[in-house]
Every structure is written in C-alpha cells, then in structure tokens.
Amino acid sequence: MARQKGIFKVKGTIGDITFYKTKDGYLVKEKSVIEANRIASDPAFQRTRENNSEFGRAGKAGKVLRTALRPLLLNTADSRMVGRLTQAMMKVIKADTVSDRGQRNVIDGETELLIGFEFNSNGKLSNSLYAPTTPNIDRVTGEITLEIPSFVPINMIAAPAGTTHFKIISGGAELDFEAESHVVATSETAILPWDSTPTTLITHTNTVTPNSTKPLFLAVGVEFYQEVNGTNYPLKNGAYNPLSILSVDSGV
C-alpha cells in the first residue's frame, strides 16, 4: 500500500490504481479484480454468495414497498431513502430464524421491525406530528385505518418555517414480496390551516383485500404548504414532508 504525497489529493480509480482517503491520509492501492465465475463457484466465496443473495432479496423487497407507497412518496422521500430502506429490509431478513443462511427472506423474517421507518430523514414524522394517533389493521375486513382526535395544529404539528397550511396523508398496503405485487389504498385530509383552530376528528380508512394472508402496512405522513395570494403551494417542493410506517401486520 502506498501513500500519496504532494499538493494534489486524488480520490477514485484510474486504470488499475485506486486512490482513496482514510483517517491516516490519502492512500493508493492496486485495484483488486476477482472474476465473477470464481465468486459464483469457489467454496471460499460461499459466505459472499449467501450475503449477496440476501442483499438482493432485501433490495427487491424494498422496491415492492416503495412501489406500493409511490403515491405518498412523490413528495416525501429523501435522496438516500432507497439505501436506508434496503438496510432496514436486511434487518427484517436477518430476523428469519427458520431458513438457512443465504435463503433467509422477508416473509419468514420480522416485518414489524419496519415500524417507525422514516422515508424522509430531512423531516421525520416522529418530530413533526405530536397529535395522538390510533392505527388499526383489520385483516378480516381488509380495512387499514387511522384515527386522530381533534387537535390544535400550531400546538401539535412542528412545521418548518414558512408553513401556513398542512395535510395529513395515509396509505394502507398489502404486499406480496414473492410475486413482487401489491394492493394499496390512500387517504388524505383537505388542506388545513396551520393555526390555533382545532381540527375535527380525522379518520382514514384504506381498504385492501379482505382476509389476506400477506403482510399489511400503514404509512402516515404530513404535507406542508405555503399560501401565496390565495393559492397553496407545496413548501420547498416537499423537502420537509414526513412519511413513516406506523403499523405492520406480518400476516399468517
């Protein structure tokens, strides 16, 4: 391993030489190349193959969830959400105690570990909505509901600077991770003033397939708006809108 000297600090790969930064300074090493067929067949890479298999499974599961919640994610996700969700799915997969290593999966894992996942690290629901929420998943009827009693918005919603109005959104999703398909229903309130006027009771009912055996999810979020000349515009293009998984029923 070599150390870089001089005034030029280079990071990246040029040909077969990789330049990188560590706590010890800027270093350089020859690029390591391992043939794909060796990784696929060499016993020495068995653990690598197992890890790759489960990582790929986590990525696909995350995509299923993102696709299902896309109507809500259009104005709520941050730029690193995909990677963070894949990591969260890996935790779900690693909680699978019945499958062999490399074959562990979301269905046999603990999807409840996704409760509290924040899709927008720039605006988290846990730091934005303080009104009491009551989520409920009725597997028999397929109704995935949210209830929020009357509250004073300016007291119970921590809104970013410039906010004049807000909206509560929710989505109920039924996910088939094996078939990579979903059923989803969404709800939203009207655009409400962010002031000292108490809201009415908020009730959302998102209905999916009755008696489903698939994992069911409830996601809840807030969208912030700024009123200008009588028109409500999404505040900063939704940069601070939170969306979080509030409840999960893993299925049977």
PDB file of C-alpha atoms in Angstrom:
ATOM      1  CA  MET A   1       0.000   0.000   0.000  1.00  0.00           C
ATOM      2  CA  ALA A   2       1.374   3.407  -0.962  1.00  0.00           C
ATOM      3  CA  ARG A   3       0.789   6.874   0.458  1.00  0.00           C
ATOM      4  CA  GLN A   4       0.069   9.897  -1.730  1.00  0.00           C
ATOM      5  CA  LYS A   5       2.376  12.884  -1.427  1.00  0.00           C
ATOM      6  CA  GLY A   6       2.249  16.329  -2.915  1.00  0.00           C
ATOM      7  CA  ILE A   7      -0.409  19.021  -3.119  1.00  0.00           C
ATOM      8  CA  PHE A   8      -2.917  17.050  -5.246  1.00  0.00           C
ATOM      9  CA  LYS A   9      -5.342  14.920  -3.226  1.00  0.00           C
ATOM     10  CA  VAL A  10      -6.874  12.363  -5.603  1.00  0.00           C
ATOM     11  CA  LYS A  11      -9.822  10.050  -4.909  1.00  0.00           C
ATOM     12  CA  GLY A  12     -11.172   7.480  -7.351  1.00  0.00           C
ATOM     13  CA  THR A  13      -9.839   4.871  -9.777  1.00  0.00           C
ATOM     14  CA  ILE A  14      -7.537   5.407 -12.726  1.00  0.00           C
ATOM     15  CA  GLY A  15      -6.891   2.225 -14.681  1.00  0.00           C
ATOM     16  CA  ASP A  16      -5.990  -0.441 -12.106  1.00  0.00           C
ATOM     17  CA  ILE A  17      -4.961   2.071  -9.433  1.00  0.00           C
ATOM     18  CA  THR A  18      -7.398   3.219  -6.730  1.00  0.00           C
ATOM     19  CA  PHE A  19      -6.875   6.447  -4.774  1.00  0.00           C
ATOM     20  CA  TYR A  20      -8.805   6.818  -1.518  1.00  0.00           C
ATOM     21  CA  LYS A  21      -8.917   8.787   1.735  1.00  0.00           C
ATOM     22  CA  THR A  22      -8.603   7.256   5.224  1.00  0.00           C
ATOM     23  CA  LYS A  23      -8.072   8.636   8.699  1.00  0.00           C
ATOM     24  CA  ASP A  24      -4.356   8.133   8.014  1.00  0.00           C
ATOM     25  CA  GLY A  25      -4.408  10.318   4.933  1.00  0.00           C
ATOM     26  CA  TYR A  26      -4.689   9.748   1.186  1.00  0.00           C
ATOM     27  CA  LEU A  27      -3.607   6.254   0.126  1.00  0.00           C
ATOM     28  CA  VAL A  28      -3.239   4.368  -3.132  1.00  0.00           C
ATOM     29  CA  LYS A  29      -3.505   0.671  -3.962  1.00  0.00           C
ATOM     30  CA  GLU A  30      -3.772  -1.604  -6.968  1.00  0.00           C
ATOM     31  CA  LYS A  31      -7.356  -2.362  -7.930  1.00  0.00           C
ATOM     32  CA  SER A  32      -8.419  -5.863  -6.883  1.00  0.00           C
ATOM     33  CA  VAL A  33     -10.146  -7.851  -9.611  1.00  0.00           C
ATOM     34  CA  ILE A  34     -11.973 -11.102  -8.813  1.00  0.00           C
ATOM     35  CA  GLU A  35     -13.611 -12.952 -11.665  1.00  0.00           C
ATOM     36  CA  ALA A  36     -17.381 -13.329 -11.366  1.00  0.00           C
ATOM     37  CA  ASN A  37     -17.317 -17.058 -12.104  1.00  0.00           C
ATOM     38  CA  ARG A  38     -14.930 -17.571  -9.178  1.00  0.00           C
ATOM     39  CA  ILE A  39     -17.301 -15.791  -6.802  1.00  0.00           C
ATOM     40  CA  ALA A  40     -20.139 -17.925  -8.175  1.00  0.00           C
ATOM     41  CA  SER A  41     -18.396 -21.275  -7.677  1.00  0.00           C
ATOM     42  CA  ASP A  42     -15.360 -21.068  -5.391  1.00  0.00           C
ATOM     43  CA  PRO A  43     -16.112 -22.524  -1.908  1.00  0.00           C
ATOM     44  CA  ALA A  44     -14.038 -19.694  -0.445  1.00  0.00           C
ATOM     45  CA  PHE A  45     -16.767 -17.267  -1.506  1.00  0.00           C
ATOM     46  CA  GLN A  46     -19.707 -19.213  -0.069  1.00  0.00           C
ATOM     47  CA  ARG A  47     -20.431 -16.518   2.515  1.00  0.00           C
ATOM     48  CA  THR A  48     -20.167 -13.841  -0.161  1.00  0.00           C
ATOM     49  CA  ARG A  49     -22.758 -15.662  -2.280  1.00  0.00           C
ATOM     50  CA  GLU A  50     -25.072 -16.006   0.722  1.00  0.00           C
ATOM     51  CA  ASN A  51     -24.733 -12.329   1.604  1.00  0.00           C
ATOM     52  CA  ASN A  52     -25.273 -11.253  -1.986  1.00  0.00           C
ATOM     53  CA  SER A  53     -28.387 -13.401  -2.260  1.00  0.00           C
ATOM     54  CA  GLU A  54     -29.949 -11.919   0.860  1.00  0.00           C
ATOM     55  CA  PHE A  55     -28.916  -8.383  -0.037  1.00  0.00           C
ATOM     56  CA  GLY A  56     -30.567  -8.778  -3.428  1.00  0.00           C
ATOM     57  CA  ARG A  57     -33.694 -10.097  -1.746  1.00  0.00           C
ATOM     58  CA  ALA A  58     -33.725  -7.056   0.561  1.00  0.00           C
ATOM     59  CA  GLY A  59     -33.408  -4.711  -2.394  1.00  0.00           C
ATOM     60  CA  LYS A  60     -36.353  -6.330  -4.188  1.00  0.00           C
ATOM     61  CA  ALA A  61     -38.488  -6.228  -1.039  1.00  0.00           C
ATOM     62  CA  GLY A  62     -37.716  -2.557  -0.574  1.00  0.00           C
ATOM     63  CA  LYS A  63     -38.732  -1.885  -4.161  1.00  0.00           C
ATOM     64  CA  VAL A  64     -42.076  -3.638  -3.617  1.00  0.00           C
ATOM     65  CA  LEU A  65     -42.790  -1.388  -0.632  1.00  0.00           C
ATOM     66  CA  ARG A  66     -41.628   1.771  -2.423  1.00  0.00           C
ATOM     67  CA  THR A  67     -43.746   0.981  -5.460  1.00  0.00           C
ATOM     68  CA  ALA A  68     -46.823   0.387  -3.324  1.00  0.00           C
ATOM     69  CA  LEU A  69     -46.386   3.677  -1.470  1.00  0.00           C
ATOM     70  CA  ARG A  70     -45.325   5.687  -4.523  1.00  0.00           C
ATOM     71  CA  PRO A  71     -48.455   7.929  -4.408  1.00  0.00           C
ATOM     72  CA  LEU A  72     -47.325   9.090  -0.955  1.00  0.00           C
ATOM     73  CA  LEU A  73     -43.582   9.117  -1.656  1.00  0.00           C
ATOM     74  CA  LEU A  74     -43.710  11.573  -4.545  1.00  0.00           C
ATOM     75  CA  ASN A  75     -43.402  14.483  -2.107  1.00  0.00           C
ATOM     76  CA  THR A  76     -41.783  12.859   0.933  1.00  0.00           C
ATOM     77  CA  ALA A  77     -38.684  10.744   0.214  1.00  0.00           C
ATOM     78  CA  ASP A  78     -35.084  11.900   0.650  1.00  0.00           C
ATOM     79  CA  SER A  79     -32.257  11.097  -1.767  1.00  0.00           C
ATOM     80  CA  ARG A  80     -30.847   8.272   0.387  1.00  0.00           C
ATOM     81  CA  MET A  81     -34.140   6.599   1.206  1.00  0.00           C
ATOM     82  CA  VAL A  82     -33.591   3.600  -1.093  1.00  0.00           C
ATOM     83  CA  GLY A  83     -30.354   2.611   0.616  1.00  0.00           C
ATOM     84  CA  ARG A  84     -31.765   3.144   4.092  1.00  0.00           C
ATOM     85  CA  LEU A  85     -34.811   1.027   3.261  1.00  0.00           C
ATOM     86  CA  THR A  86     -32.614  -1.770   1.900  1.00  0.00           C
ATOM     87  CA  GLN A  87     -30.674  -1.762   5.178  1.00  0.00           C
ATOM     88  CA  ALA A  88     -33.946  -1.927   7.112  1.00  0.00           C
ATOM     89  CA  MET A  89     -35.075  -4.864   4.972  1.00  0.00           C
ATOM     90  CA  MET A  90     -31.788  -6.622   5.700  1.00  0.00           C
ATOM     91  CA  LYS A  91     -32.615  -6.427   9.420  1.00  0.00           C
ATOM     92  CA  VAL A  92     -36.006  -7.987   8.648  1.00  0.00           C
ATOM     93  CA  ILE A  93     -34.349 -10.794   6.686  1.00  0.00           C
ATOM     94  CA  LYS A  94     -31.716 -11.456   9.346  1.00  0.00           C
ATOM     95  CA  ALA A  95     -34.545 -11.945  11.849  1.00  0.00           C
ATOM     96  CA  ASP A  96     -35.605 -15.067   9.891  1.00  0.00           C
ATOM     97  CA  THR A  97     -34.807 -17.932  12.275  1.00  0.00           C
ATOM     98  CA  VAL A  98     -36.172 -20.804  10.165  1.00  0.00           C
ATOM     99  CA  SER A  99     -34.370 -20.513   6.815  1.00  0.00           C
ATOM    100  CA  ASP A 100     -30.762 -21.435   6.051  1.00  0.00           C
ATOM    101  CA  ARG A 101     -28.231 -18.652   5.681  1.00  0.00           C
ATOM    102  CA  GLY A 102     -28.450 -17.288   2.160  1.00  0.00           C
ATOM    103  CA  GLN A 103     -32.110 -18.348   1.950  1.00  0.00           C
ATOM    104  CA  ARG A 104     -33.452 -16.058   4.671  1.00  0.00           C
ATOM    105  CA  ASN A 105     -36.289 -13.855   3.462  1.00  0.00           C
ATOM    106  CA  VAL A 106     -38.742 -11.102   4.387  1.00  0.00           C
ATOM    107  CA  ILE A 107     -41.768 -13.392   4.738  1.00  0.00           C
ATOM    108  CA  ASP A 108     -40.079 -15.546   7.395  1.00  0.00           C
ATOM    109  CA  GLY A 109     -38.408 -12.516   8.967  1.00  0.00           C
ATOM    110  CA  GLU A 110     -39.875  -9.811  11.197  1.00  0.00           C
ATOM    111  CA  THR A 111     -41.591  -7.168   9.064  1.00  0.00           C
ATOM    112  CA  GLU A 112     -42.682  -5.456  12.292  1.00  0.00           C
ATOM    113  CA  LEU A 113     -39.090  -4.191  12.503  1.00  0.00           C
ATOM    114  CA  LEU A 114     -40.099  -1.699   9.798  1.00  0.00           C
ATOM    115  CA  ILE A 115     -42.446   0.113  12.189  1.00  0.00           C
ATOM    116  CA  GLY A 116     -41.097   3.622  12.648  1.00  0.00           C
ATOM    117  CA  PHE A 117     -39.125   3.654   9.385  1.00  0.00           C
ATOM    118  CA  GLU A 118     -38.876   7.261   8.209  1.00  0.00           C
ATOM    119  CA  PHE A 119     -38.884   7.772   4.453  1.00  0.00           C
ATOM    120  CA  ASN A 120     -37.584  11.341   4.744  1.00  0.00           C
ATOM    121  CA  SER A 121     -34.595  11.929   7.007  1.00  0.00           C
ATOM    122  CA  ASN A 122     -34.993  15.670   6.437  1.00  0.00           C
ATOM    123  CA  GLY A 123     -38.440  15.685   8.028  1.00  0.00           C
ATOM    124  CA  LYS A 124     -39.411  12.863  10.372  1.00  0.00           C
ATOM    125  CA  LEU A 125     -42.969  12.135  11.429  1.00  0.00           C
ATOM    126  CA  SER A 126     -41.769  11.469  14.971  1.00  0.00           C
ATOM    127  CA  ASN A 127     -40.505  15.063  15.115  1.00  0.00           C
ATOM    128  CA  SER A 128     -43.433  16.636  13.253  1.00  0.00           C
ATOM    129  CA  LEU A 129     -46.768  15.165  14.351  1.00  0.00           C
ATOM    130  CA  TYR A 130     -47.419  15.134  18.090  1.00  0.00           C
ATOM    131  CA  ALA A 131     -51.174  14.625  17.998  1.00  0.00           C
ATOM    132  CA  PRO A 132     -52.175  11.177  19.324  1.00  0.00           C
ATOM    133  CA  THR A 133     -52.708   8.669  16.525  1.00  0.00           C
ATOM    134  CA  THR A 134     -54.620   5.404  16.623  1.00  0.00           C
ATOM    135  CA  PRO A 135     -53.671   2.966  13.839  1.00  0.00           C
ATOM    136  CA  ASN A 136     -55.592  -0.260  13.274  1.00  0.00           C
ATOM    137  CA  ILE A 137     -55.266  -3.146  10.835  1.00  0.00           C
ATOM    138  CA  ASP A 138     -58.339  -5.356  10.472  1.00  0.00           C
ATOM    139  CA  ARG A 139     -57.188  -8.343   8.454  1.00  0.00           C
ATOM    140  CA  VAL A 140     -60.702  -9.806   8.157  1.00  0.00           C
ATOM    141  CA  THR A 141     -62.261  -6.726   6.527  1.00  0.00           C
ATOM    142  CA  GLY A 142     -59.061  -5.517   4.897  1.00  0.00           C
ATOM    143  CA  GLU A 143     -59.533  -2.093   6.488  1.00  0.00           C
ATOM    144  CA  ILE A 144     -56.313  -0.305   7.453  1.00  0.00           C
ATOM    145  CA  THR A 145     -57.379   2.732   9.447  1.00  0.00           C
ATOM    146  CA  LEU A 146     -56.001   5.829  11.113  1.00  0.00           C
ATOM    147  CA  GLU A 147     -57.789   7.959  13.692  1.00  0.00           C
ATOM    148  CA  ILE A 148     -56.565  11.286  15.062  1.00  0.00           C
ATOM    149  CA  PRO A 149     -58.765  13.118  17.582  1.00  0.00           C
ATOM    150  CA  SER A 150     -59.299  16.871  17.370  1.00  0.00           C
ATOM    151  CA  PHE A 151     -56.105  18.837  17.977  1.00  0.00           C
ATOM    152  CA  VAL A 152     -54.731  22.378  17.675  1.00  0.00           C
ATOM    153  CA  PRO A 153     -52.369  22.330  14.677  1.00  0.00           C
ATOM    154  CA  ILE A 154     -49.970  25.033  15.838  1.00  0.00           C
ATOM    155  CA  ASN A 155     -49.502  23.139  19.121  1.00  0.00           C
ATOM    156  CA  MET A 156     -49.365  19.560  17.827  1.00  0.00           C
ATOM    157  CA  ILE A 157     -47.572  19.914  14.488  1.00  0.00           C
ATOM    158  CA  ALA A 158     -43.971  21.112  14.340  1.00  0.00           C
ATOM    159  CA  ALA A 159     -43.909  22.732  10.914  1.00  0.00           C
ATOM    160  CA  PRO A 160     -40.931  24.143   9.015  1.00  0.00           C
ATOM    161  CA  ALA A 161     -40.564  27.911   8.592  1.00  0.00           C
ATOM    162  CA  GLY A 162     -42.920  29.344   6.018  1.00  0.00           C
ATOM    163  CA  THR A 163     -45.749  26.847   6.619  1.00  0.00           C
ATOM    164  CA  THR A 164     -49.287  28.224   6.505  1.00  0.00           C
ATOM    165  CA  HIS A 165     -51.230  25.018   5.800  1.00  0.00           C
ATOM    166  CA  PHE A 166     -50.840  21.249   6.049  1.00  0.00           C
ATOM    167  CA  LYS A 167     -52.454  17.960   5.066  1.00  0.00           C
ATOM    168  CA  ILE A 168     -52.468  14.545   6.780  1.00  0.00           C
ATOM    169  CA  ILE A 169     -51.946  11.643   4.366  1.00  0.00           C
ATOM    170  CA  SER A 170     -52.035   7.875   4.864  1.00  0.00           C
ATOM    171  CA  GLY A 171     -51.786   4.680   2.880  1.00  0.00           C
ATOM    172  CA  GLY A 172     -52.686   1.062   3.514  1.00  0.00           C
ATOM    173  CA  ALA A 173     -50.695  -1.515   1.561  1.00  0.00           C
ATOM    174  CA  GLU A 174     -50.948  -5.274   1.094  1.00  0.00           C
ATOM    175  CA  LEU A 175     -47.618  -6.613  -0.159  1.00  0.00           C
ATOM    176  CA  ASP A 176     -46.775  -9.872  -1.909  1.00  0.00           C
ATOM    177  CA  PHE A 177     -42.988  -9.957  -1.695  1.00  0.00           C
ATOM    178  CA  GLU A 178     -42.696 -13.238  -3.616  1.00  0.00           C
ATOM    179  CA  ALA A 179     -44.803 -12.127  -6.586  1.00  0.00           C
ATOM    180  CA  GLU A 180     -43.474  -8.547  -6.243  1.00  0.00           C
ATOM    181  CA  SER A 181     -47.012  -7.161  -6.364  1.00  0.00           C
ATOM    182  CA  HIS A 182     -49.216  -5.042  -4.130  1.00  0.00           C
ATOM    183  CA  VAL A 183     -52.657  -3.657  -3.372  1.00  0.00           C
ATOM    184  CA  VAL A 184     -52.758  -0.121  -1.997  1.00  0.00           C
ATOM    185  CA  ALA A 185     -55.346   2.457  -0.942  1.00  0.00           C
ATOM    186  CA  THR A 186     -54.630   6.025   0.177  1.00  0.00           C
ATOM    187  CA  SER A 187     -56.449   8.790   2.036  1.00  0.00           C
ATOM    188  CA  GLU A 188     -55.866  12.450   2.770  1.00  0.00           C
ATOM    189  CA  THR A 189     -57.477  15.327   4.595  1.00  0.00           C
ATOM    190  CA  ALA A 190     -58.305  18.619   2.987  1.00  0.00           C
ATOM    191  CA  ILE A 191     -55.546  21.232   3.108  1.00  0.00           C
ATOM    192  CA  LEU A 192     -55.970  22.642   6.616  1.00  0.00           C
ATOM    193  CA  PRO A 193     -54.713  25.904   8.142  1.00  0.00           C
ATOM    194  CA  TRP A 194     -51.738  25.622  10.466  1.00  0.00           C
ATOM    195  CA  ASP A 195     -53.145  27.818  13.194  1.00  0.00           C
ATOM    196  CA  SER A 196     -54.877  27.689  16.569  1.00  0.00           C
ATOM    197  CA  THR A 197     -58.204  26.434  15.211  1.00  0.00           C
ATOM    198  CA  PRO A 198     -58.893  22.867  16.421  1.00  0.00           C
ATOM    199  CA  THR A 199     -59.345  20.252  13.728  1.00  0.00           C
ATOM    200  CA  THR A 200     -62.275  17.901  13.574  1.00  0.00           C
ATOM    201  CA  LEU A 201     -61.807  14.174  14.186  1.00  0.00           C
ATOM    202  CA  ILE A 202     -59.634  12.757  11.395  1.00  0.00           C
ATOM    203  CA  THR A 203     -60.500   9.237  10.242  1.00  0.00           C
ATOM    204  CA  HIS A 204     -58.857   7.471   7.303  1.00  0.00           C
ATOM    205  CA  THR A 205     -59.990   4.078   6.044  1.00  0.00           C
ATOM    206  CA  ASN A 206     -57.744   2.405   3.463  1.00  0.00           C
ATOM    207  CA  THR A 207     -59.223  -0.880   2.280  1.00  0.00           C
ATOM    208  CA  VAL A 208     -57.217  -3.732   0.756  1.00  0.00           C
ATOM    209  CA  THR A 209     -58.092  -7.410   0.190  1.00  0.00           C
ATOM    210  CA  PRO A 210     -60.304  -8.919   2.935  1.00  0.00           C
ATOM    211  CA  ASN A 211     -58.857 -11.994   4.685  1.00  0.00           C
ATOM    212  CA  SER A 212     -55.476 -11.512   3.048  1.00  0.00           C
ATOM    213  CA  THR A 213     -52.570 -13.578   4.373  1.00  0.00           C
ATOM    214  CA  LYS A 214     -49.980 -11.098   3.068  1.00  0.00           C
ATOM    215  CA  PRO A 215     -48.126  -8.506   5.175  1.00  0.00           C
ATOM    216  CA  LEU A 216     -50.168  -5.321   5.678  1.00  0.00           C
ATOM    217  CA  PHE A 217     -48.711  -1.865   6.240  1.00  0.00           C
ATOM    218  CA  LEU A 218     -49.980   1.550   7.337  1.00  0.00           C
ATOM    219  CA  ALA A 219     -47.922   4.607   6.384  1.00  0.00           C
ATOM    220  CA  VAL A 220     -48.769   8.087   7.660  1.00  0.00           C
ATOM    221  CA  GLY A 221     -47.369  11.459   6.697  1.00  0.00           C
ATOM    222  CA  VAL A 222     -47.805  15.210   6.641  1.00  0.00           C
ATOM    223  CA  GLU A 223     -47.552  17.557   3.671  1.00  0.00           C
ATOM    224  CA  PHE A 224     -46.732  21.220   4.309  1.00  0.00           C
ATOM    225  CA  TYR A 225     -47.954  24.137   2.213  1.00  0.00           C
ATOM    226  CA  GLN A 226     -47.454  27.871   1.934  1.00  0.00           C
ATOM    227  CA  GLU A 227     -50.335  30.085   0.857  1.00  0.00           C
ATOM    228  CA  VAL A 228     -49.455  32.840  -1.595  1.00  0.00           C
ATOM    229  CA  ASN A 229     -52.211  35.068  -2.969  1.00  0.00           C
ATOM    230  CA  GLY A 230     -54.898  32.510  -2.164  1.00  0.00           C
ATOM    231  CA  THR A 231     -53.081  29.504  -3.645  1.00  0.00           C
ATOM    232  CA  ASN A 232     -51.424  26.764  -1.579  1.00  0.00           C
ATOM    233  CA  TYR A 233     -48.027  25.678  -2.856  1.00  0.00           C
ATOM    234  CA  PRO A 234     -46.049  22.652  -1.569  1.00  0.00           C
ATOM    235  CA  LEU A 235     -43.490  24.094   0.836  1.00  0.00           C
ATOM    236  CA  LYS A 236     -39.975  23.829  -0.604  1.00  0.00           C
ATOM    237  CA  ASN A 237     -41.214  21.163  -3.034  1.00  0.00           C
ATOM    238  CA  GLY A 238     -41.973  18.820  -0.151  1.00  0.00           C
ATOM    239  CA  ALA A 239     -38.385  18.743   1.148  1.00  0.00           C
ATOM    240  CA  TYR A 240     -39.555  18.525   4.779  1.00  0.00           C
ATOM    241  CA  ASN A 241     -42.680  16.392   4.366  1.00  0.00           C
ATOM    242  CA  PRO A 242     -42.510  13.366   6.710  1.00  0.00           C
ATOM    243  CA  LEU A 243     -43.804   9.875   5.965  1.00  0.00           C
ATOM    244  CA  SER A 244     -43.396   6.944   8.332  1.00  0.00           C
ATOM    245  CA  ILE A 245     -44.576   3.346   8.707  1.00  0.00           C
ATOM    246  CA  LEU A 246     -46.946   3.492  11.671  1.00  0.00           C
ATOM    247  CA  SER A 247     -48.180  -0.110  11.833  1.00  0.00           C
ATOM    248  CA  VAL A 248     -47.413  -3.539  10.341  1.00  0.00           C
ATOM    249  CA  ASP A 249     -49.252  -6.873  10.444  1.00  0.00           C
ATOM    250  CA  SER A 250     -46.891  -9.549   9.135  1.00  0.00           C
ATOM    251  CA  GLY A 251     -49.609 -11.991   8.098  1.00  0.00           C
ATOM    252  CA  VAL A 252     -50.130 -15.681   8.669  1.00  0.00           C
TER     253      VAL A 252
END
